[in-house]
Amino acid sequence: WPLRPVPLGDHKGKEIVCRFASSVQSGELFYTDTNGRRSIERKRLEGSPVASNFYPVTSWAFLASESQGVQLTVFPDRPQGAASLASGNLEFLIQRRLIGGRGVPVRGRHWLHIGTIADSQEYLRIFANRLVYGPQLSLVDARQPYFTNLTQREWSGLRSELPKHVHVLTLERVSGDKLLVRLEYQAPEMPEYANTTQLHISRLLKNQDIYHILETSLGSTQDKAEMVRFVWRRGSGQLPAVSQEQRMRVWLKRGYHPRFEDTVVLHPGEIRTFVARTEKVRPLPES
């Protein structure tokens, strides 16, 4: 959708909304994402100002009808406000023109997906990831000798296909042979995905052996074996001192590194962080 500068001949601020009208019997409910992690139910506030019904959207918003068995999902190309001011409608706030300034043109995209509820939930995070983690395209002169003699047209850094809905969230070389890895299980919010999934982290990368694997906190600032969570004390008045039993638990955890199993088990929605060392796979000598 292209949008020219919004005129201000009447000297009043204006907001431009893109509306998707459908026959989906969604009633007063619609759903938005929570920063690309999960979906949260929203309920239209009848009789409230229009602005009270707009919610932030970063990755997706959708309507669903259990009676029709259909879901309508819209993926924006940037964070926007979204609302459902009538059953079957989705509105996205795409431009706001204030009285000050000269106004600028805007161009953007919305991707629309319509399908059954089950298929749409399966497709939800897959397409959202494709938008966020799309490939960076570069243009080169293909007539150069290096490209004319190129025989390998495809490449993947993974040794094998990941389990369904498992996402490599972070793969970063920290220093030397030290690697930071975060794995996320983006399971659809359906009963059939309530169980765990697993993979072998040492065999994650092609041509690289991963060893000396250490699980850390989410931010990789503490070893998980030594991590001590903050204890929130409920109630009012002066906070009691930390008990000797708590101090002993902290002391016992320090320096304790349990043997890490190669099999990583992930629960739905869980993110696990690891720091490991890598070594290039050496080809076996010819006999």
mmCIF file with all atom_site columns, C-alpha atoms in Angstrom, residues 55-257:
data_model
loop_
_atom_site.group_PDB
_atom_site.id
_atom_site.type_symbol
_atom_site.label_atom_id
_atom_site.label_alt_id
_atom_site.label_comp_id
_atom_site.label_asym_id
_atom_site.label_entity_id
_atom_site.label_seq_id
_atom_site.pdbx_PDB_ins_code
_atom_site.Cartn_x
_atom_site.Cartn_y
_atom_site.Cartn_z
_atom_site.occupancy
_atom_site.B_iso_or_equiv
_atom_site.pdbx_formal_charge
_atom_site.auth_seq_id
_atom_site.auth_comp_id
_atom_site.auth_asym_id
_atom_site.auth_atom_id
_atom_site.pdbx_PDB_model_num
ATOM 1   C CA . TYR A 1 55  ? -3.510  -2.544  20.753  1.00 0.00 ? 55  TYR A CA 1
ATOM 2   C CA . PRO A 1 56  ? 0.181   -2.786  19.770  1.00 0.00 ? 56  PRO A CA 1
ATOM 3   C CA . VAL A 1 57  ? 1.070   -5.385  17.130  1.00 0.00 ? 57  VAL A CA 1
ATOM 4   C CA . THR A 1 58  ? 4.603   -6.343  16.132  1.00 0.00 ? 58  THR A CA 1
ATOM 5   C CA . SER A 1 59  ? 4.155   -9.630  14.231  1.00 0.00 ? 59  SER A CA 1
ATOM 6   C CA . TRP A 1 60  ? 0.507   -10.628 13.704  1.00 0.00 ? 60  TRP A CA 1
ATOM 7   C CA . ALA A 1 61  ? -3.159  -10.062 14.494  1.00 0.00 ? 61  ALA A CA 1
ATOM 8   C CA . PHE A 1 62  ? -6.008  -12.403 13.654  1.00 0.00 ? 62  PHE A CA 1
ATOM 9   C CA . LEU A 1 63  ? -9.721  -13.110 13.846  1.00 0.00 ? 63  LEU A CA 1
ATOM 10  C CA . ALA A 1 64  ? -11.079 -16.593 14.508  1.00 0.00 ? 64  ALA A CA 1
ATOM 11  C CA . SER A 1 65  ? -14.513 -18.214 14.394  1.00 0.00 ? 65  SER A CA 1
ATOM 12  C CA . GLU A 1 66  ? -14.981 -21.581 16.078  1.00 0.00 ? 66  GLU A CA 1
ATOM 13  C CA . SER A 1 67  ? -18.395 -22.063 14.455  1.00 0.00 ? 67  SER A CA 1
ATOM 14  C CA . GLN A 1 68  ? -16.995 -21.491 10.953  1.00 0.00 ? 68  GLN A CA 1
ATOM 15  C CA . GLY A 1 69  ? -13.652 -23.153 11.713  1.00 0.00 ? 69  GLY A CA 1
ATOM 16  C CA . VAL A 1 70  ? -11.790 -20.319 9.970   1.00 0.00 ? 70  VAL A CA 1
ATOM 17  C CA . GLN A 1 71  ? -9.065  -17.862 10.901  1.00 0.00 ? 71  GLN A CA 1
ATOM 18  C CA . LEU A 1 72  ? -8.029  -14.626 9.177   1.00 0.00 ? 72  LEU A CA 1
ATOM 19  C CA . THR A 1 73  ? -4.477  -13.508 9.957   1.00 0.00 ? 73  THR A CA 1
ATOM 20  C CA . VAL A 1 74  ? -2.711  -10.292 8.937   1.00 0.00 ? 74  VAL A CA 1
ATOM 21  C CA . PHE A 1 75  ? 1.073   -9.904  9.163   1.00 0.00 ? 75  PHE A CA 1
ATOM 22  C CA . PRO A 1 76  ? 2.318   -6.270  9.105   1.00 0.00 ? 76  PRO A CA 1
ATOM 23  C CA . ASP A 1 77  ? 5.786   -5.337  7.928   1.00 0.00 ? 77  ASP A CA 1
ATOM 24  C CA . ARG A 1 78  ? 6.383   -3.058  10.960  1.00 0.00 ? 78  ARG A CA 1
ATOM 25  C CA . PRO A 1 79  ? 4.910   -2.472  14.443  1.00 0.00 ? 79  PRO A CA 1
ATOM 26  C CA . GLN A 1 80  ? 1.443   -0.942  14.184  1.00 0.00 ? 80  GLN A CA 1
ATOM 27  C CA . GLY A 1 81  ? -1.718  -0.470  16.221  1.00 0.00 ? 81  GLY A CA 1
ATOM 28  C CA . ALA A 1 82  ? -4.577  -2.896  15.517  1.00 0.00 ? 82  ALA A CA 1
ATOM 29  C CA . ALA A 1 83  ? -8.249  -3.076  16.480  1.00 0.00 ? 83  ALA A CA 1
ATOM 30  C CA . SER A 1 84  ? -11.447 -4.902  15.609  1.00 0.00 ? 84  SER A CA 1
ATOM 31  C CA . LEU A 1 85  ? -14.182 -2.276  15.730  1.00 0.00 ? 85  LEU A CA 1
ATOM 32  C CA . ALA A 1 86  ? -16.807 -4.633  14.261  1.00 0.00 ? 86  ALA A CA 1
ATOM 33  C CA . SER A 1 87  ? -17.221 -8.383  13.926  1.00 0.00 ? 87  SER A CA 1
ATOM 34  C CA . GLY A 1 88  ? -15.164 -9.670  10.984  1.00 0.00 ? 88  GLY A CA 1
ATOM 35  C CA . ASN A 1 89  ? -13.077 -6.491  10.707  1.00 0.00 ? 89  ASN A CA 1
ATOM 36  C CA . LEU A 1 90  ? -9.412  -5.831  11.426  1.00 0.00 ? 90  LEU A CA 1
ATOM 37  C CA . GLU A 1 91  ? -8.087  -2.266  11.375  1.00 0.00 ? 91  GLU A CA 1
ATOM 38  C CA . PHE A 1 92  ? -4.405  -1.269  11.303  1.00 0.00 ? 92  PHE A CA 1
ATOM 39  C CA . LEU A 1 93  ? -3.190  2.255   12.051  1.00 0.00 ? 93  LEU A CA 1
ATOM 40  C CA . ILE A 1 94  ? -0.636  2.855   9.290   1.00 0.00 ? 94  ILE A CA 1
ATOM 41  C CA . GLN A 1 95  ? -0.076  6.623   9.365   1.00 0.00 ? 95  GLN A CA 1
ATOM 42  C CA . ARG A 1 96  ? -0.638  9.561   11.691  1.00 0.00 ? 96  ARG A CA 1
ATOM 43  C CA . ARG A 1 97  ? -0.427  13.166  10.535  1.00 0.00 ? 97  ARG A CA 1
ATOM 44  C CA . LEU A 1 98  ? -0.015  15.862  13.157  1.00 0.00 ? 98  LEU A CA 1
ATOM 45  C CA . ILE A 1 99  ? -0.472  19.568  12.545  1.00 0.00 ? 99  ILE A CA 1
ATOM 46  C CA . GLY A 1 100 ? 3.260   20.252  12.652  1.00 0.00 ? 100 GLY A CA 1
ATOM 47  C CA . GLY A 1 101 ? 5.636   19.089  9.932   1.00 0.00 ? 101 GLY A CA 1
ATOM 48  C CA . ARG A 1 102 ? 5.321   18.850  6.190   1.00 0.00 ? 102 ARG A CA 1
ATOM 49  C CA . GLY A 1 103 ? 4.094   15.233  5.982   1.00 0.00 ? 103 GLY A CA 1
ATOM 50  C CA . VAL A 1 104 ? 5.891   12.368  4.280   1.00 0.00 ? 104 VAL A CA 1
ATOM 51  C CA . PRO A 1 105 ? 4.792   9.578   1.921   1.00 0.00 ? 105 PRO A CA 1
ATOM 52  C CA . VAL A 1 106 ? 4.690   6.045   3.303   1.00 0.00 ? 106 VAL A CA 1
ATOM 53  C CA . ARG A 1 107 ? 4.825   2.668   1.595   1.00 0.00 ? 107 ARG A CA 1
ATOM 54  C CA . GLY A 1 108 ? 4.277   -0.682  3.280   1.00 0.00 ? 108 GLY A CA 1
ATOM 55  C CA . ARG A 1 109 ? 2.902   -4.212  3.042   1.00 0.00 ? 109 ARG A CA 1
ATOM 56  C CA . HIS A 1 110 ? 0.381   -6.430  4.760   1.00 0.00 ? 110 HIS A CA 1
ATOM 57  C CA . TRP A 1 111 ? 0.347   -10.186 4.225   1.00 0.00 ? 111 TRP A CA 1
ATOM 58  C CA . LEU A 1 112 ? -3.065  -11.856 4.500   1.00 0.00 ? 112 LEU A CA 1
ATOM 59  C CA . HIS A 1 113 ? -3.592  -15.538 5.321   1.00 0.00 ? 113 HIS A CA 1
ATOM 60  C CA . ILE A 1 114 ? -7.012  -17.247 5.449   1.00 0.00 ? 114 ILE A CA 1
ATOM 61  C CA . GLY A 1 115 ? -7.427  -20.886 6.418   1.00 0.00 ? 115 GLY A CA 1
ATOM 62  C CA . THR A 1 116 ? -8.660  -23.310 9.020   1.00 0.00 ? 116 THR A CA 1
ATOM 63  C CA . ILE A 1 117 ? -7.785  -22.535 12.629  1.00 0.00 ? 117 ILE A CA 1
ATOM 64  C CA . ALA A 1 118 ? -5.431  -25.531 12.881  1.00 0.00 ? 118 ALA A CA 1
ATOM 65  C CA . ASP A 1 119 ? -3.575  -24.736 9.644   1.00 0.00 ? 119 ASP A CA 1
ATOM 66  C CA . SER A 1 120 ? -3.345  -21.034 10.514  1.00 0.00 ? 120 SER A CA 1
ATOM 67  C CA . GLN A 1 121 ? -1.856  -21.733 13.943  1.00 0.00 ? 121 GLN A CA 1
ATOM 68  C CA . GLU A 1 122 ? 0.718   -24.042 12.336  1.00 0.00 ? 122 GLU A CA 1
ATOM 69  C CA . TYR A 1 123 ? 1.623   -21.359 9.797   1.00 0.00 ? 123 TYR A CA 1
ATOM 70  C CA . LEU A 1 124 ? 1.609   -18.406 12.228  1.00 0.00 ? 124 LEU A CA 1
ATOM 71  C CA . ARG A 1 125 ? 5.175   -18.362 13.572  1.00 0.00 ? 125 ARG A CA 1
ATOM 72  C CA . ILE A 1 126 ? 6.702   -19.893 10.450  1.00 0.00 ? 126 ILE A CA 1
ATOM 73  C CA . PHE A 1 127 ? 5.674   -16.944 8.284   1.00 0.00 ? 127 PHE A CA 1
ATOM 74  C CA . ALA A 1 128 ? 6.364   -14.392 11.051  1.00 0.00 ? 128 ALA A CA 1
ATOM 75  C CA . ASN A 1 129 ? 9.941   -15.709 11.273  1.00 0.00 ? 129 ASN A CA 1
ATOM 76  C CA . ARG A 1 130 ? 10.341  -15.470 7.513   1.00 0.00 ? 130 ARG A CA 1
ATOM 77  C CA . LEU A 1 131 ? 9.462   -11.797 7.685   1.00 0.00 ? 131 LEU A CA 1
ATOM 78  C CA . VAL A 1 132 ? 11.728  -10.980 10.627  1.00 0.00 ? 132 VAL A CA 1
ATOM 79  C CA . TYR A 1 133 ? 14.656  -13.196 9.622   1.00 0.00 ? 133 TYR A CA 1
ATOM 80  C CA . GLY A 1 134 ? 14.428  -12.788 5.861   1.00 0.00 ? 134 GLY A CA 1
ATOM 81  C CA . PRO A 1 135 ? 17.641  -13.228 3.855   1.00 0.00 ? 135 PRO A CA 1
ATOM 82  C CA . GLN A 1 136 ? 19.756  -10.189 3.030   1.00 0.00 ? 136 GLN A CA 1
ATOM 83  C CA . LEU A 1 137 ? 20.019  -9.997  -0.741  1.00 0.00 ? 137 LEU A CA 1
ATOM 84  C CA . SER A 1 138 ? 23.177  -8.747  -2.459  1.00 0.00 ? 138 SER A CA 1
ATOM 85  C CA . LEU A 1 139 ? 23.791  -8.065  -6.142  1.00 0.00 ? 139 LEU A CA 1
ATOM 86  C CA . VAL A 1 140 ? 27.032  -9.043  -7.859  1.00 0.00 ? 140 VAL A CA 1
ATOM 87  C CA . ASP A 1 141 ? 28.318  -9.332  -11.394 1.00 0.00 ? 141 ASP A CA 1
ATOM 88  C CA . ALA A 1 142 ? 27.673  -13.013 -12.161 1.00 0.00 ? 142 ALA A CA 1
ATOM 89  C CA . ARG A 1 143 ? 30.067  -12.857 -15.127 1.00 0.00 ? 143 ARG A CA 1
ATOM 90  C CA . GLN A 1 144 ? 33.085  -12.898 -12.821 1.00 0.00 ? 144 GLN A CA 1
ATOM 91  C CA . PRO A 1 145 ? 35.125  -16.143 -13.031 1.00 0.00 ? 145 PRO A CA 1
ATOM 92  C CA . TYR A 1 146 ? 34.389  -17.075 -9.423  1.00 0.00 ? 146 TYR A CA 1
ATOM 93  C CA . PHE A 1 147 ? 30.646  -17.133 -10.074 1.00 0.00 ? 147 PHE A CA 1
ATOM 94  C CA . THR A 1 148 ? 30.719  -18.718 -13.526 1.00 0.00 ? 148 THR A CA 1
ATOM 95  C CA . ASN A 1 149 ? 32.643  -21.690 -12.085 1.00 0.00 ? 149 ASN A CA 1
ATOM 96  C CA . LEU A 1 150 ? 30.442  -21.987 -9.016  1.00 0.00 ? 150 LEU A CA 1
ATOM 97  C CA . THR A 1 151 ? 29.055  -25.515 -8.711  1.00 0.00 ? 151 THR A CA 1
ATOM 98  C CA . GLN A 1 152 ? 27.430  -25.416 -5.258  1.00 0.00 ? 152 GLN A CA 1
ATOM 99  C CA . ARG A 1 153 ? 24.250  -23.332 -5.481  1.00 0.00 ? 153 ARG A CA 1
ATOM 100 C CA . GLU A 1 154 ? 22.771  -24.151 -2.052  1.00 0.00 ? 154 GLU A CA 1
ATOM 101 C CA . TRP A 1 155 ? 24.236  -24.251 1.439   1.00 0.00 ? 155 TRP A CA 1
ATOM 102 C CA . SER A 1 156 ? 22.994  -24.851 4.984   1.00 0.00 ? 156 SER A CA 1
ATOM 103 C CA . GLY A 1 157 ? 24.923  -24.558 8.229   1.00 0.00 ? 157 GLY A CA 1
ATOM 104 C CA . LEU A 1 158 ? 22.770  -27.181 9.943   1.00 0.00 ? 158 LEU A CA 1
ATOM 105 C CA . ARG A 1 159 ? 23.813  -30.822 9.943   1.00 0.00 ? 159 ARG A CA 1
ATOM 106 C CA . SER A 1 160 ? 20.213  -32.011 9.713   1.00 0.00 ? 160 SER A CA 1
ATOM 107 C CA . GLU A 1 161 ? 16.689  -30.628 9.790   1.00 0.00 ? 161 GLU A CA 1
ATOM 108 C CA . LEU A 1 162 ? 15.566  -29.290 13.160  1.00 0.00 ? 162 LEU A CA 1
ATOM 109 C CA . PRO A 1 163 ? 12.528  -30.736 14.951  1.00 0.00 ? 163 PRO A CA 1
ATOM 110 C CA . LYS A 1 164 ? 9.298   -29.081 13.923  1.00 0.00 ? 164 LYS A CA 1
ATOM 111 C CA . HIS A 1 165 ? 8.859   -25.528 15.289  1.00 0.00 ? 165 HIS A CA 1
ATOM 112 C CA . VAL A 1 166 ? 12.330  -25.456 16.912  1.00 0.00 ? 166 VAL A CA 1
ATOM 113 C CA . HIS A 1 167 ? 14.086  -22.182 16.102  1.00 0.00 ? 167 HIS A CA 1
ATOM 114 C CA . VAL A 1 168 ? 17.793  -21.309 16.428  1.00 0.00 ? 168 VAL A CA 1
ATOM 115 C CA . LEU A 1 169 ? 17.263  -17.924 18.049  1.00 0.00 ? 169 LEU A CA 1
ATOM 116 C CA . THR A 1 170 ? 20.962  -17.036 18.485  1.00 0.00 ? 170 THR A CA 1
ATOM 117 C CA . LEU A 1 171 ? 24.112  -18.442 16.904  1.00 0.00 ? 171 LEU A CA 1
ATOM 118 C CA . GLU A 1 172 ? 26.984  -16.097 17.708  1.00 0.00 ? 172 GLU A CA 1
ATOM 119 C CA . ARG A 1 173 ? 30.744  -16.514 17.856  1.00 0.00 ? 173 ARG A CA 1
ATOM 120 C CA . VAL A 1 174 ? 31.706  -14.977 21.201  1.00 0.00 ? 174 VAL A CA 1
ATOM 121 C CA . SER A 1 175 ? 35.492  -15.347 21.028  1.00 0.00 ? 175 SER A CA 1
ATOM 122 C CA . GLY A 1 176 ? 37.847  -17.821 19.412  1.00 0.00 ? 176 GLY A CA 1
ATOM 123 C CA . ASP A 1 177 ? 36.162  -21.217 19.458  1.00 0.00 ? 177 ASP A CA 1
ATOM 124 C CA . LYS A 1 178 ? 33.477  -20.120 21.941  1.00 0.00 ? 178 LYS A CA 1
ATOM 125 C CA . LEU A 1 179 ? 29.912  -20.172 20.633  1.00 0.00 ? 179 LEU A CA 1
ATOM 126 C CA . LEU A 1 180 ? 26.662  -18.776 22.047  1.00 0.00 ? 180 LEU A CA 1
ATOM 127 C CA . VAL A 1 181 ? 23.555  -20.798 21.114  1.00 0.00 ? 181 VAL A CA 1
ATOM 128 C CA . ARG A 1 182 ? 19.916  -20.124 21.995  1.00 0.00 ? 182 ARG A CA 1
ATOM 129 C CA . LEU A 1 183 ? 17.191  -22.598 21.070  1.00 0.00 ? 183 LEU A CA 1
ATOM 130 C CA . GLU A 1 184 ? 13.486  -21.790 21.153  1.00 0.00 ? 184 GLU A CA 1
ATOM 131 C CA . TYR A 1 185 ? 10.507  -24.100 20.833  1.00 0.00 ? 185 TYR A CA 1
ATOM 132 C CA . GLN A 1 186 ? 7.816   -22.063 19.062  1.00 0.00 ? 186 GLN A CA 1
ATOM 133 C CA . ALA A 1 187 ? 5.061   -24.614 19.479  1.00 0.00 ? 187 ALA A CA 1
ATOM 134 C CA . PRO A 1 188 ? 1.597   -23.588 18.236  1.00 0.00 ? 188 PRO A CA 1
ATOM 135 C CA . GLU A 1 189 ? -0.922  -22.947 20.993  1.00 0.00 ? 189 GLU A CA 1
ATOM 136 C CA . MET A 1 190 ? -2.814  -26.198 20.405  1.00 0.00 ? 190 MET A CA 1
ATOM 137 C CA . PRO A 1 191 ? -3.325  -29.289 22.613  1.00 0.00 ? 191 PRO A CA 1
ATOM 138 C CA . GLU A 1 192 ? -1.322  -31.562 20.296  1.00 0.00 ? 192 GLU A CA 1
ATOM 139 C CA . TYR A 1 193 ? 1.796   -29.445 20.947  1.00 0.00 ? 193 TYR A CA 1
ATOM 140 C CA . ALA A 1 194 ? 1.585   -29.584 24.751  1.00 0.00 ? 194 ALA A CA 1
ATOM 141 C CA . ASN A 1 195 ? 4.435   -32.116 24.953  1.00 0.00 ? 195 ASN A CA 1
ATOM 142 C CA . THR A 1 196 ? 8.176   -31.538 24.832  1.00 0.00 ? 196 THR A CA 1
ATOM 143 C CA . THR A 1 197 ? 10.547  -31.964 21.908  1.00 0.00 ? 197 THR A CA 1
ATOM 144 C CA . GLN A 1 198 ? 14.248  -32.748 21.873  1.00 0.00 ? 198 GLN A CA 1
ATOM 145 C CA . LEU A 1 199 ? 17.405  -32.582 19.761  1.00 0.00 ? 199 LEU A CA 1
ATOM 146 C CA . HIS A 1 200 ? 21.118  -33.390 20.004  1.00 0.00 ? 200 HIS A CA 1
ATOM 147 C CA . ILE A 1 201 ? 22.956  -30.093 20.353  1.00 0.00 ? 201 ILE A CA 1
ATOM 148 C CA . SER A 1 202 ? 26.436  -31.534 19.670  1.00 0.00 ? 202 SER A CA 1
ATOM 149 C CA . ARG A 1 203 ? 25.258  -32.467 16.156  1.00 0.00 ? 203 ARG A CA 1
ATOM 150 C CA . LEU A 1 204 ? 23.627  -29.126 15.412  1.00 0.00 ? 204 LEU A CA 1
ATOM 151 C CA . LEU A 1 205 ? 26.142  -27.653 12.937  1.00 0.00 ? 205 LEU A CA 1
ATOM 152 C CA . LYS A 1 206 ? 27.516  -29.014 9.717   1.00 0.00 ? 206 LYS A CA 1
ATOM 153 C CA . ASN A 1 207 ? 31.319  -29.456 9.614   1.00 0.00 ? 207 ASN A CA 1
ATOM 154 C CA . GLN A 1 208 ? 31.546  -28.382 13.274  1.00 0.00 ? 208 GLN A CA 1
ATOM 155 C CA . ASP A 1 209 ? 31.715  -30.501 16.424  1.00 0.00 ? 209 ASP A CA 1
ATOM 156 C CA . ILE A 1 210 ? 30.199  -28.839 19.502  1.00 0.00 ? 210 ILE A CA 1
ATOM 157 C CA . TYR A 1 211 ? 31.687  -29.865 22.847  1.00 0.00 ? 211 TYR A CA 1
ATOM 158 C CA . HIS A 1 212 ? 32.186  -28.557 26.390  1.00 0.00 ? 212 HIS A CA 1
ATOM 159 C CA . ILE A 1 213 ? 28.539  -27.484 26.432  1.00 0.00 ? 213 ILE A CA 1
ATOM 160 C CA . LEU A 1 214 ? 27.459  -25.356 29.390  1.00 0.00 ? 214 LEU A CA 1
ATOM 161 C CA . GLU A 1 215 ? 23.894  -24.178 29.945  1.00 0.00 ? 215 GLU A CA 1
ATOM 162 C CA . THR A 1 216 ? 23.581  -20.607 31.192  1.00 0.00 ? 216 THR A CA 1
ATOM 163 C CA . SER A 1 217 ? 20.889  -18.155 32.186  1.00 0.00 ? 217 SER A CA 1
ATOM 164 C CA . LEU A 1 218 ? 18.818  -16.617 29.398  1.00 0.00 ? 218 LEU A CA 1
ATOM 165 C CA . GLY A 1 219 ? 21.183  -13.654 29.086  1.00 0.00 ? 219 GLY A CA 1
ATOM 166 C CA . SER A 1 220 ? 24.254  -15.965 29.277  1.00 0.00 ? 220 SER A CA 1
ATOM 167 C CA . THR A 1 221 ? 25.576  -14.003 32.283  1.00 0.00 ? 221 THR A CA 1
ATOM 168 C CA . GLN A 1 222 ? 25.498  -16.893 34.798  1.00 0.00 ? 222 GLN A CA 1
ATOM 169 C CA . ASP A 1 223 ? 26.053  -20.614 34.684  1.00 0.00 ? 223 ASP A CA 1
ATOM 170 C CA . LYS A 1 224 ? 22.681  -22.241 35.221  1.00 0.00 ? 224 LYS A CA 1
ATOM 171 C CA . ALA A 1 225 ? 24.141  -24.636 37.800  1.00 0.00 ? 225 ALA A CA 1
ATOM 172 C CA . GLU A 1 226 ? 25.276  -21.643 39.896  1.00 0.00 ? 226 GLU A CA 1
ATOM 173 C CA . MET A 1 227 ? 22.309  -19.396 39.187  1.00 0.00 ? 227 MET A CA 1
ATOM 174 C CA . VAL A 1 228 ? 20.401  -18.219 42.236  1.00 0.00 ? 228 VAL A CA 1
ATOM 175 C CA . ARG A 1 229 ? 17.049  -16.601 41.652  1.00 0.00 ? 229 ARG A CA 1
ATOM 176 C CA . PHE A 1 230 ? 16.009  -13.546 43.590  1.00 0.00 ? 230 PHE A CA 1
ATOM 177 C CA . VAL A 1 231 ? 13.542  -14.348 46.354  1.00 0.00 ? 231 VAL A CA 1
ATOM 178 C CA . TRP A 1 232 ? 10.646  -11.888 46.439  1.00 0.00 ? 232 TRP A CA 1
ATOM 179 C CA . ARG A 1 233 ? 9.337   -11.377 49.953  1.00 0.00 ? 233 ARG A CA 1
ATOM 180 C CA . ARG A 1 234 ? 5.647   -10.633 50.262  1.00 0.00 ? 234 ARG A CA 1
ATOM 181 C CA . GLY A 1 235 ? 4.188   -8.473  52.980  1.00 0.00 ? 235 GLY A CA 1
ATOM 182 C CA . SER A 1 236 ? 4.946   -5.066  54.425  1.00 0.00 ? 236 SER A CA 1
ATOM 183 C CA . GLY A 1 237 ? 7.407   -3.740  56.948  1.00 0.00 ? 237 GLY A CA 1
ATOM 184 C CA . GLN A 1 238 ? 11.122  -4.370  57.253  1.00 0.00 ? 238 GLN A CA 1
ATOM 185 C CA . LEU A 1 239 ? 12.516  -7.143  55.099  1.00 0.00 ? 239 LEU A CA 1
ATOM 186 C CA . PRO A 1 240 ? 13.978  -10.022 57.122  1.00 0.00 ? 240 PRO A CA 1
ATOM 187 C CA . ALA A 1 241 ? 17.640  -10.859 56.704  1.00 0.00 ? 241 ALA A CA 1
ATOM 188 C CA . VAL A 1 242 ? 18.700  -13.666 54.383  1.00 0.00 ? 242 VAL A CA 1
ATOM 189 C CA . SER A 1 243 ? 18.638  -16.881 56.376  1.00 0.00 ? 243 SER A CA 1
ATOM 190 C CA . GLN A 1 244 ? 21.694  -19.041 56.947  1.00 0.00 ? 244 GLN A CA 1
ATOM 191 C CA . GLU A 1 245 ? 19.962  -21.834 55.002  1.00 0.00 ? 245 GLU A CA 1
ATOM 192 C CA . GLN A 1 246 ? 19.716  -19.599 51.903  1.00 0.00 ? 246 GLN A CA 1
ATOM 193 C CA . ARG A 1 247 ? 23.369  -18.603 52.196  1.00 0.00 ? 247 ARG A CA 1
ATOM 194 C CA . MET A 1 248 ? 24.340  -22.283 52.408  1.00 0.00 ? 248 MET A CA 1
ATOM 195 C CA . ARG A 1 249 ? 22.375  -23.117 49.217  1.00 0.00 ? 249 ARG A CA 1
ATOM 196 C CA . VAL A 1 250 ? 24.220  -20.358 47.345  1.00 0.00 ? 250 VAL A CA 1
ATOM 197 C CA . TRP A 1 251 ? 27.587  -21.574 48.627  1.00 0.00 ? 251 TRP A CA 1
ATOM 198 C CA . LEU A 1 252 ? 26.881  -25.185 47.667  1.00 0.00 ? 252 LEU A CA 1
ATOM 199 C CA . LYS A 1 253 ? 25.905  -24.215 44.121  1.00 0.00 ? 253 LYS A CA 1
ATOM 200 C CA . ARG A 1 254 ? 29.180  -22.437 43.396  1.00 0.00 ? 254 ARG A CA 1
ATOM 201 C CA . GLY A 1 255 ? 31.660  -24.494 41.457  1.00 0.00 ? 255 GLY A CA 1
ATOM 202 C CA . TYR A 1 256 ? 29.162  -27.289 40.881  1.00 0.00 ? 256 TYR A CA 1
ATOM 203 C CA . HIS A 1 257 ? 28.927  -28.270 37.220  1.00 0.00 ? 257 HIS A CA 1
#
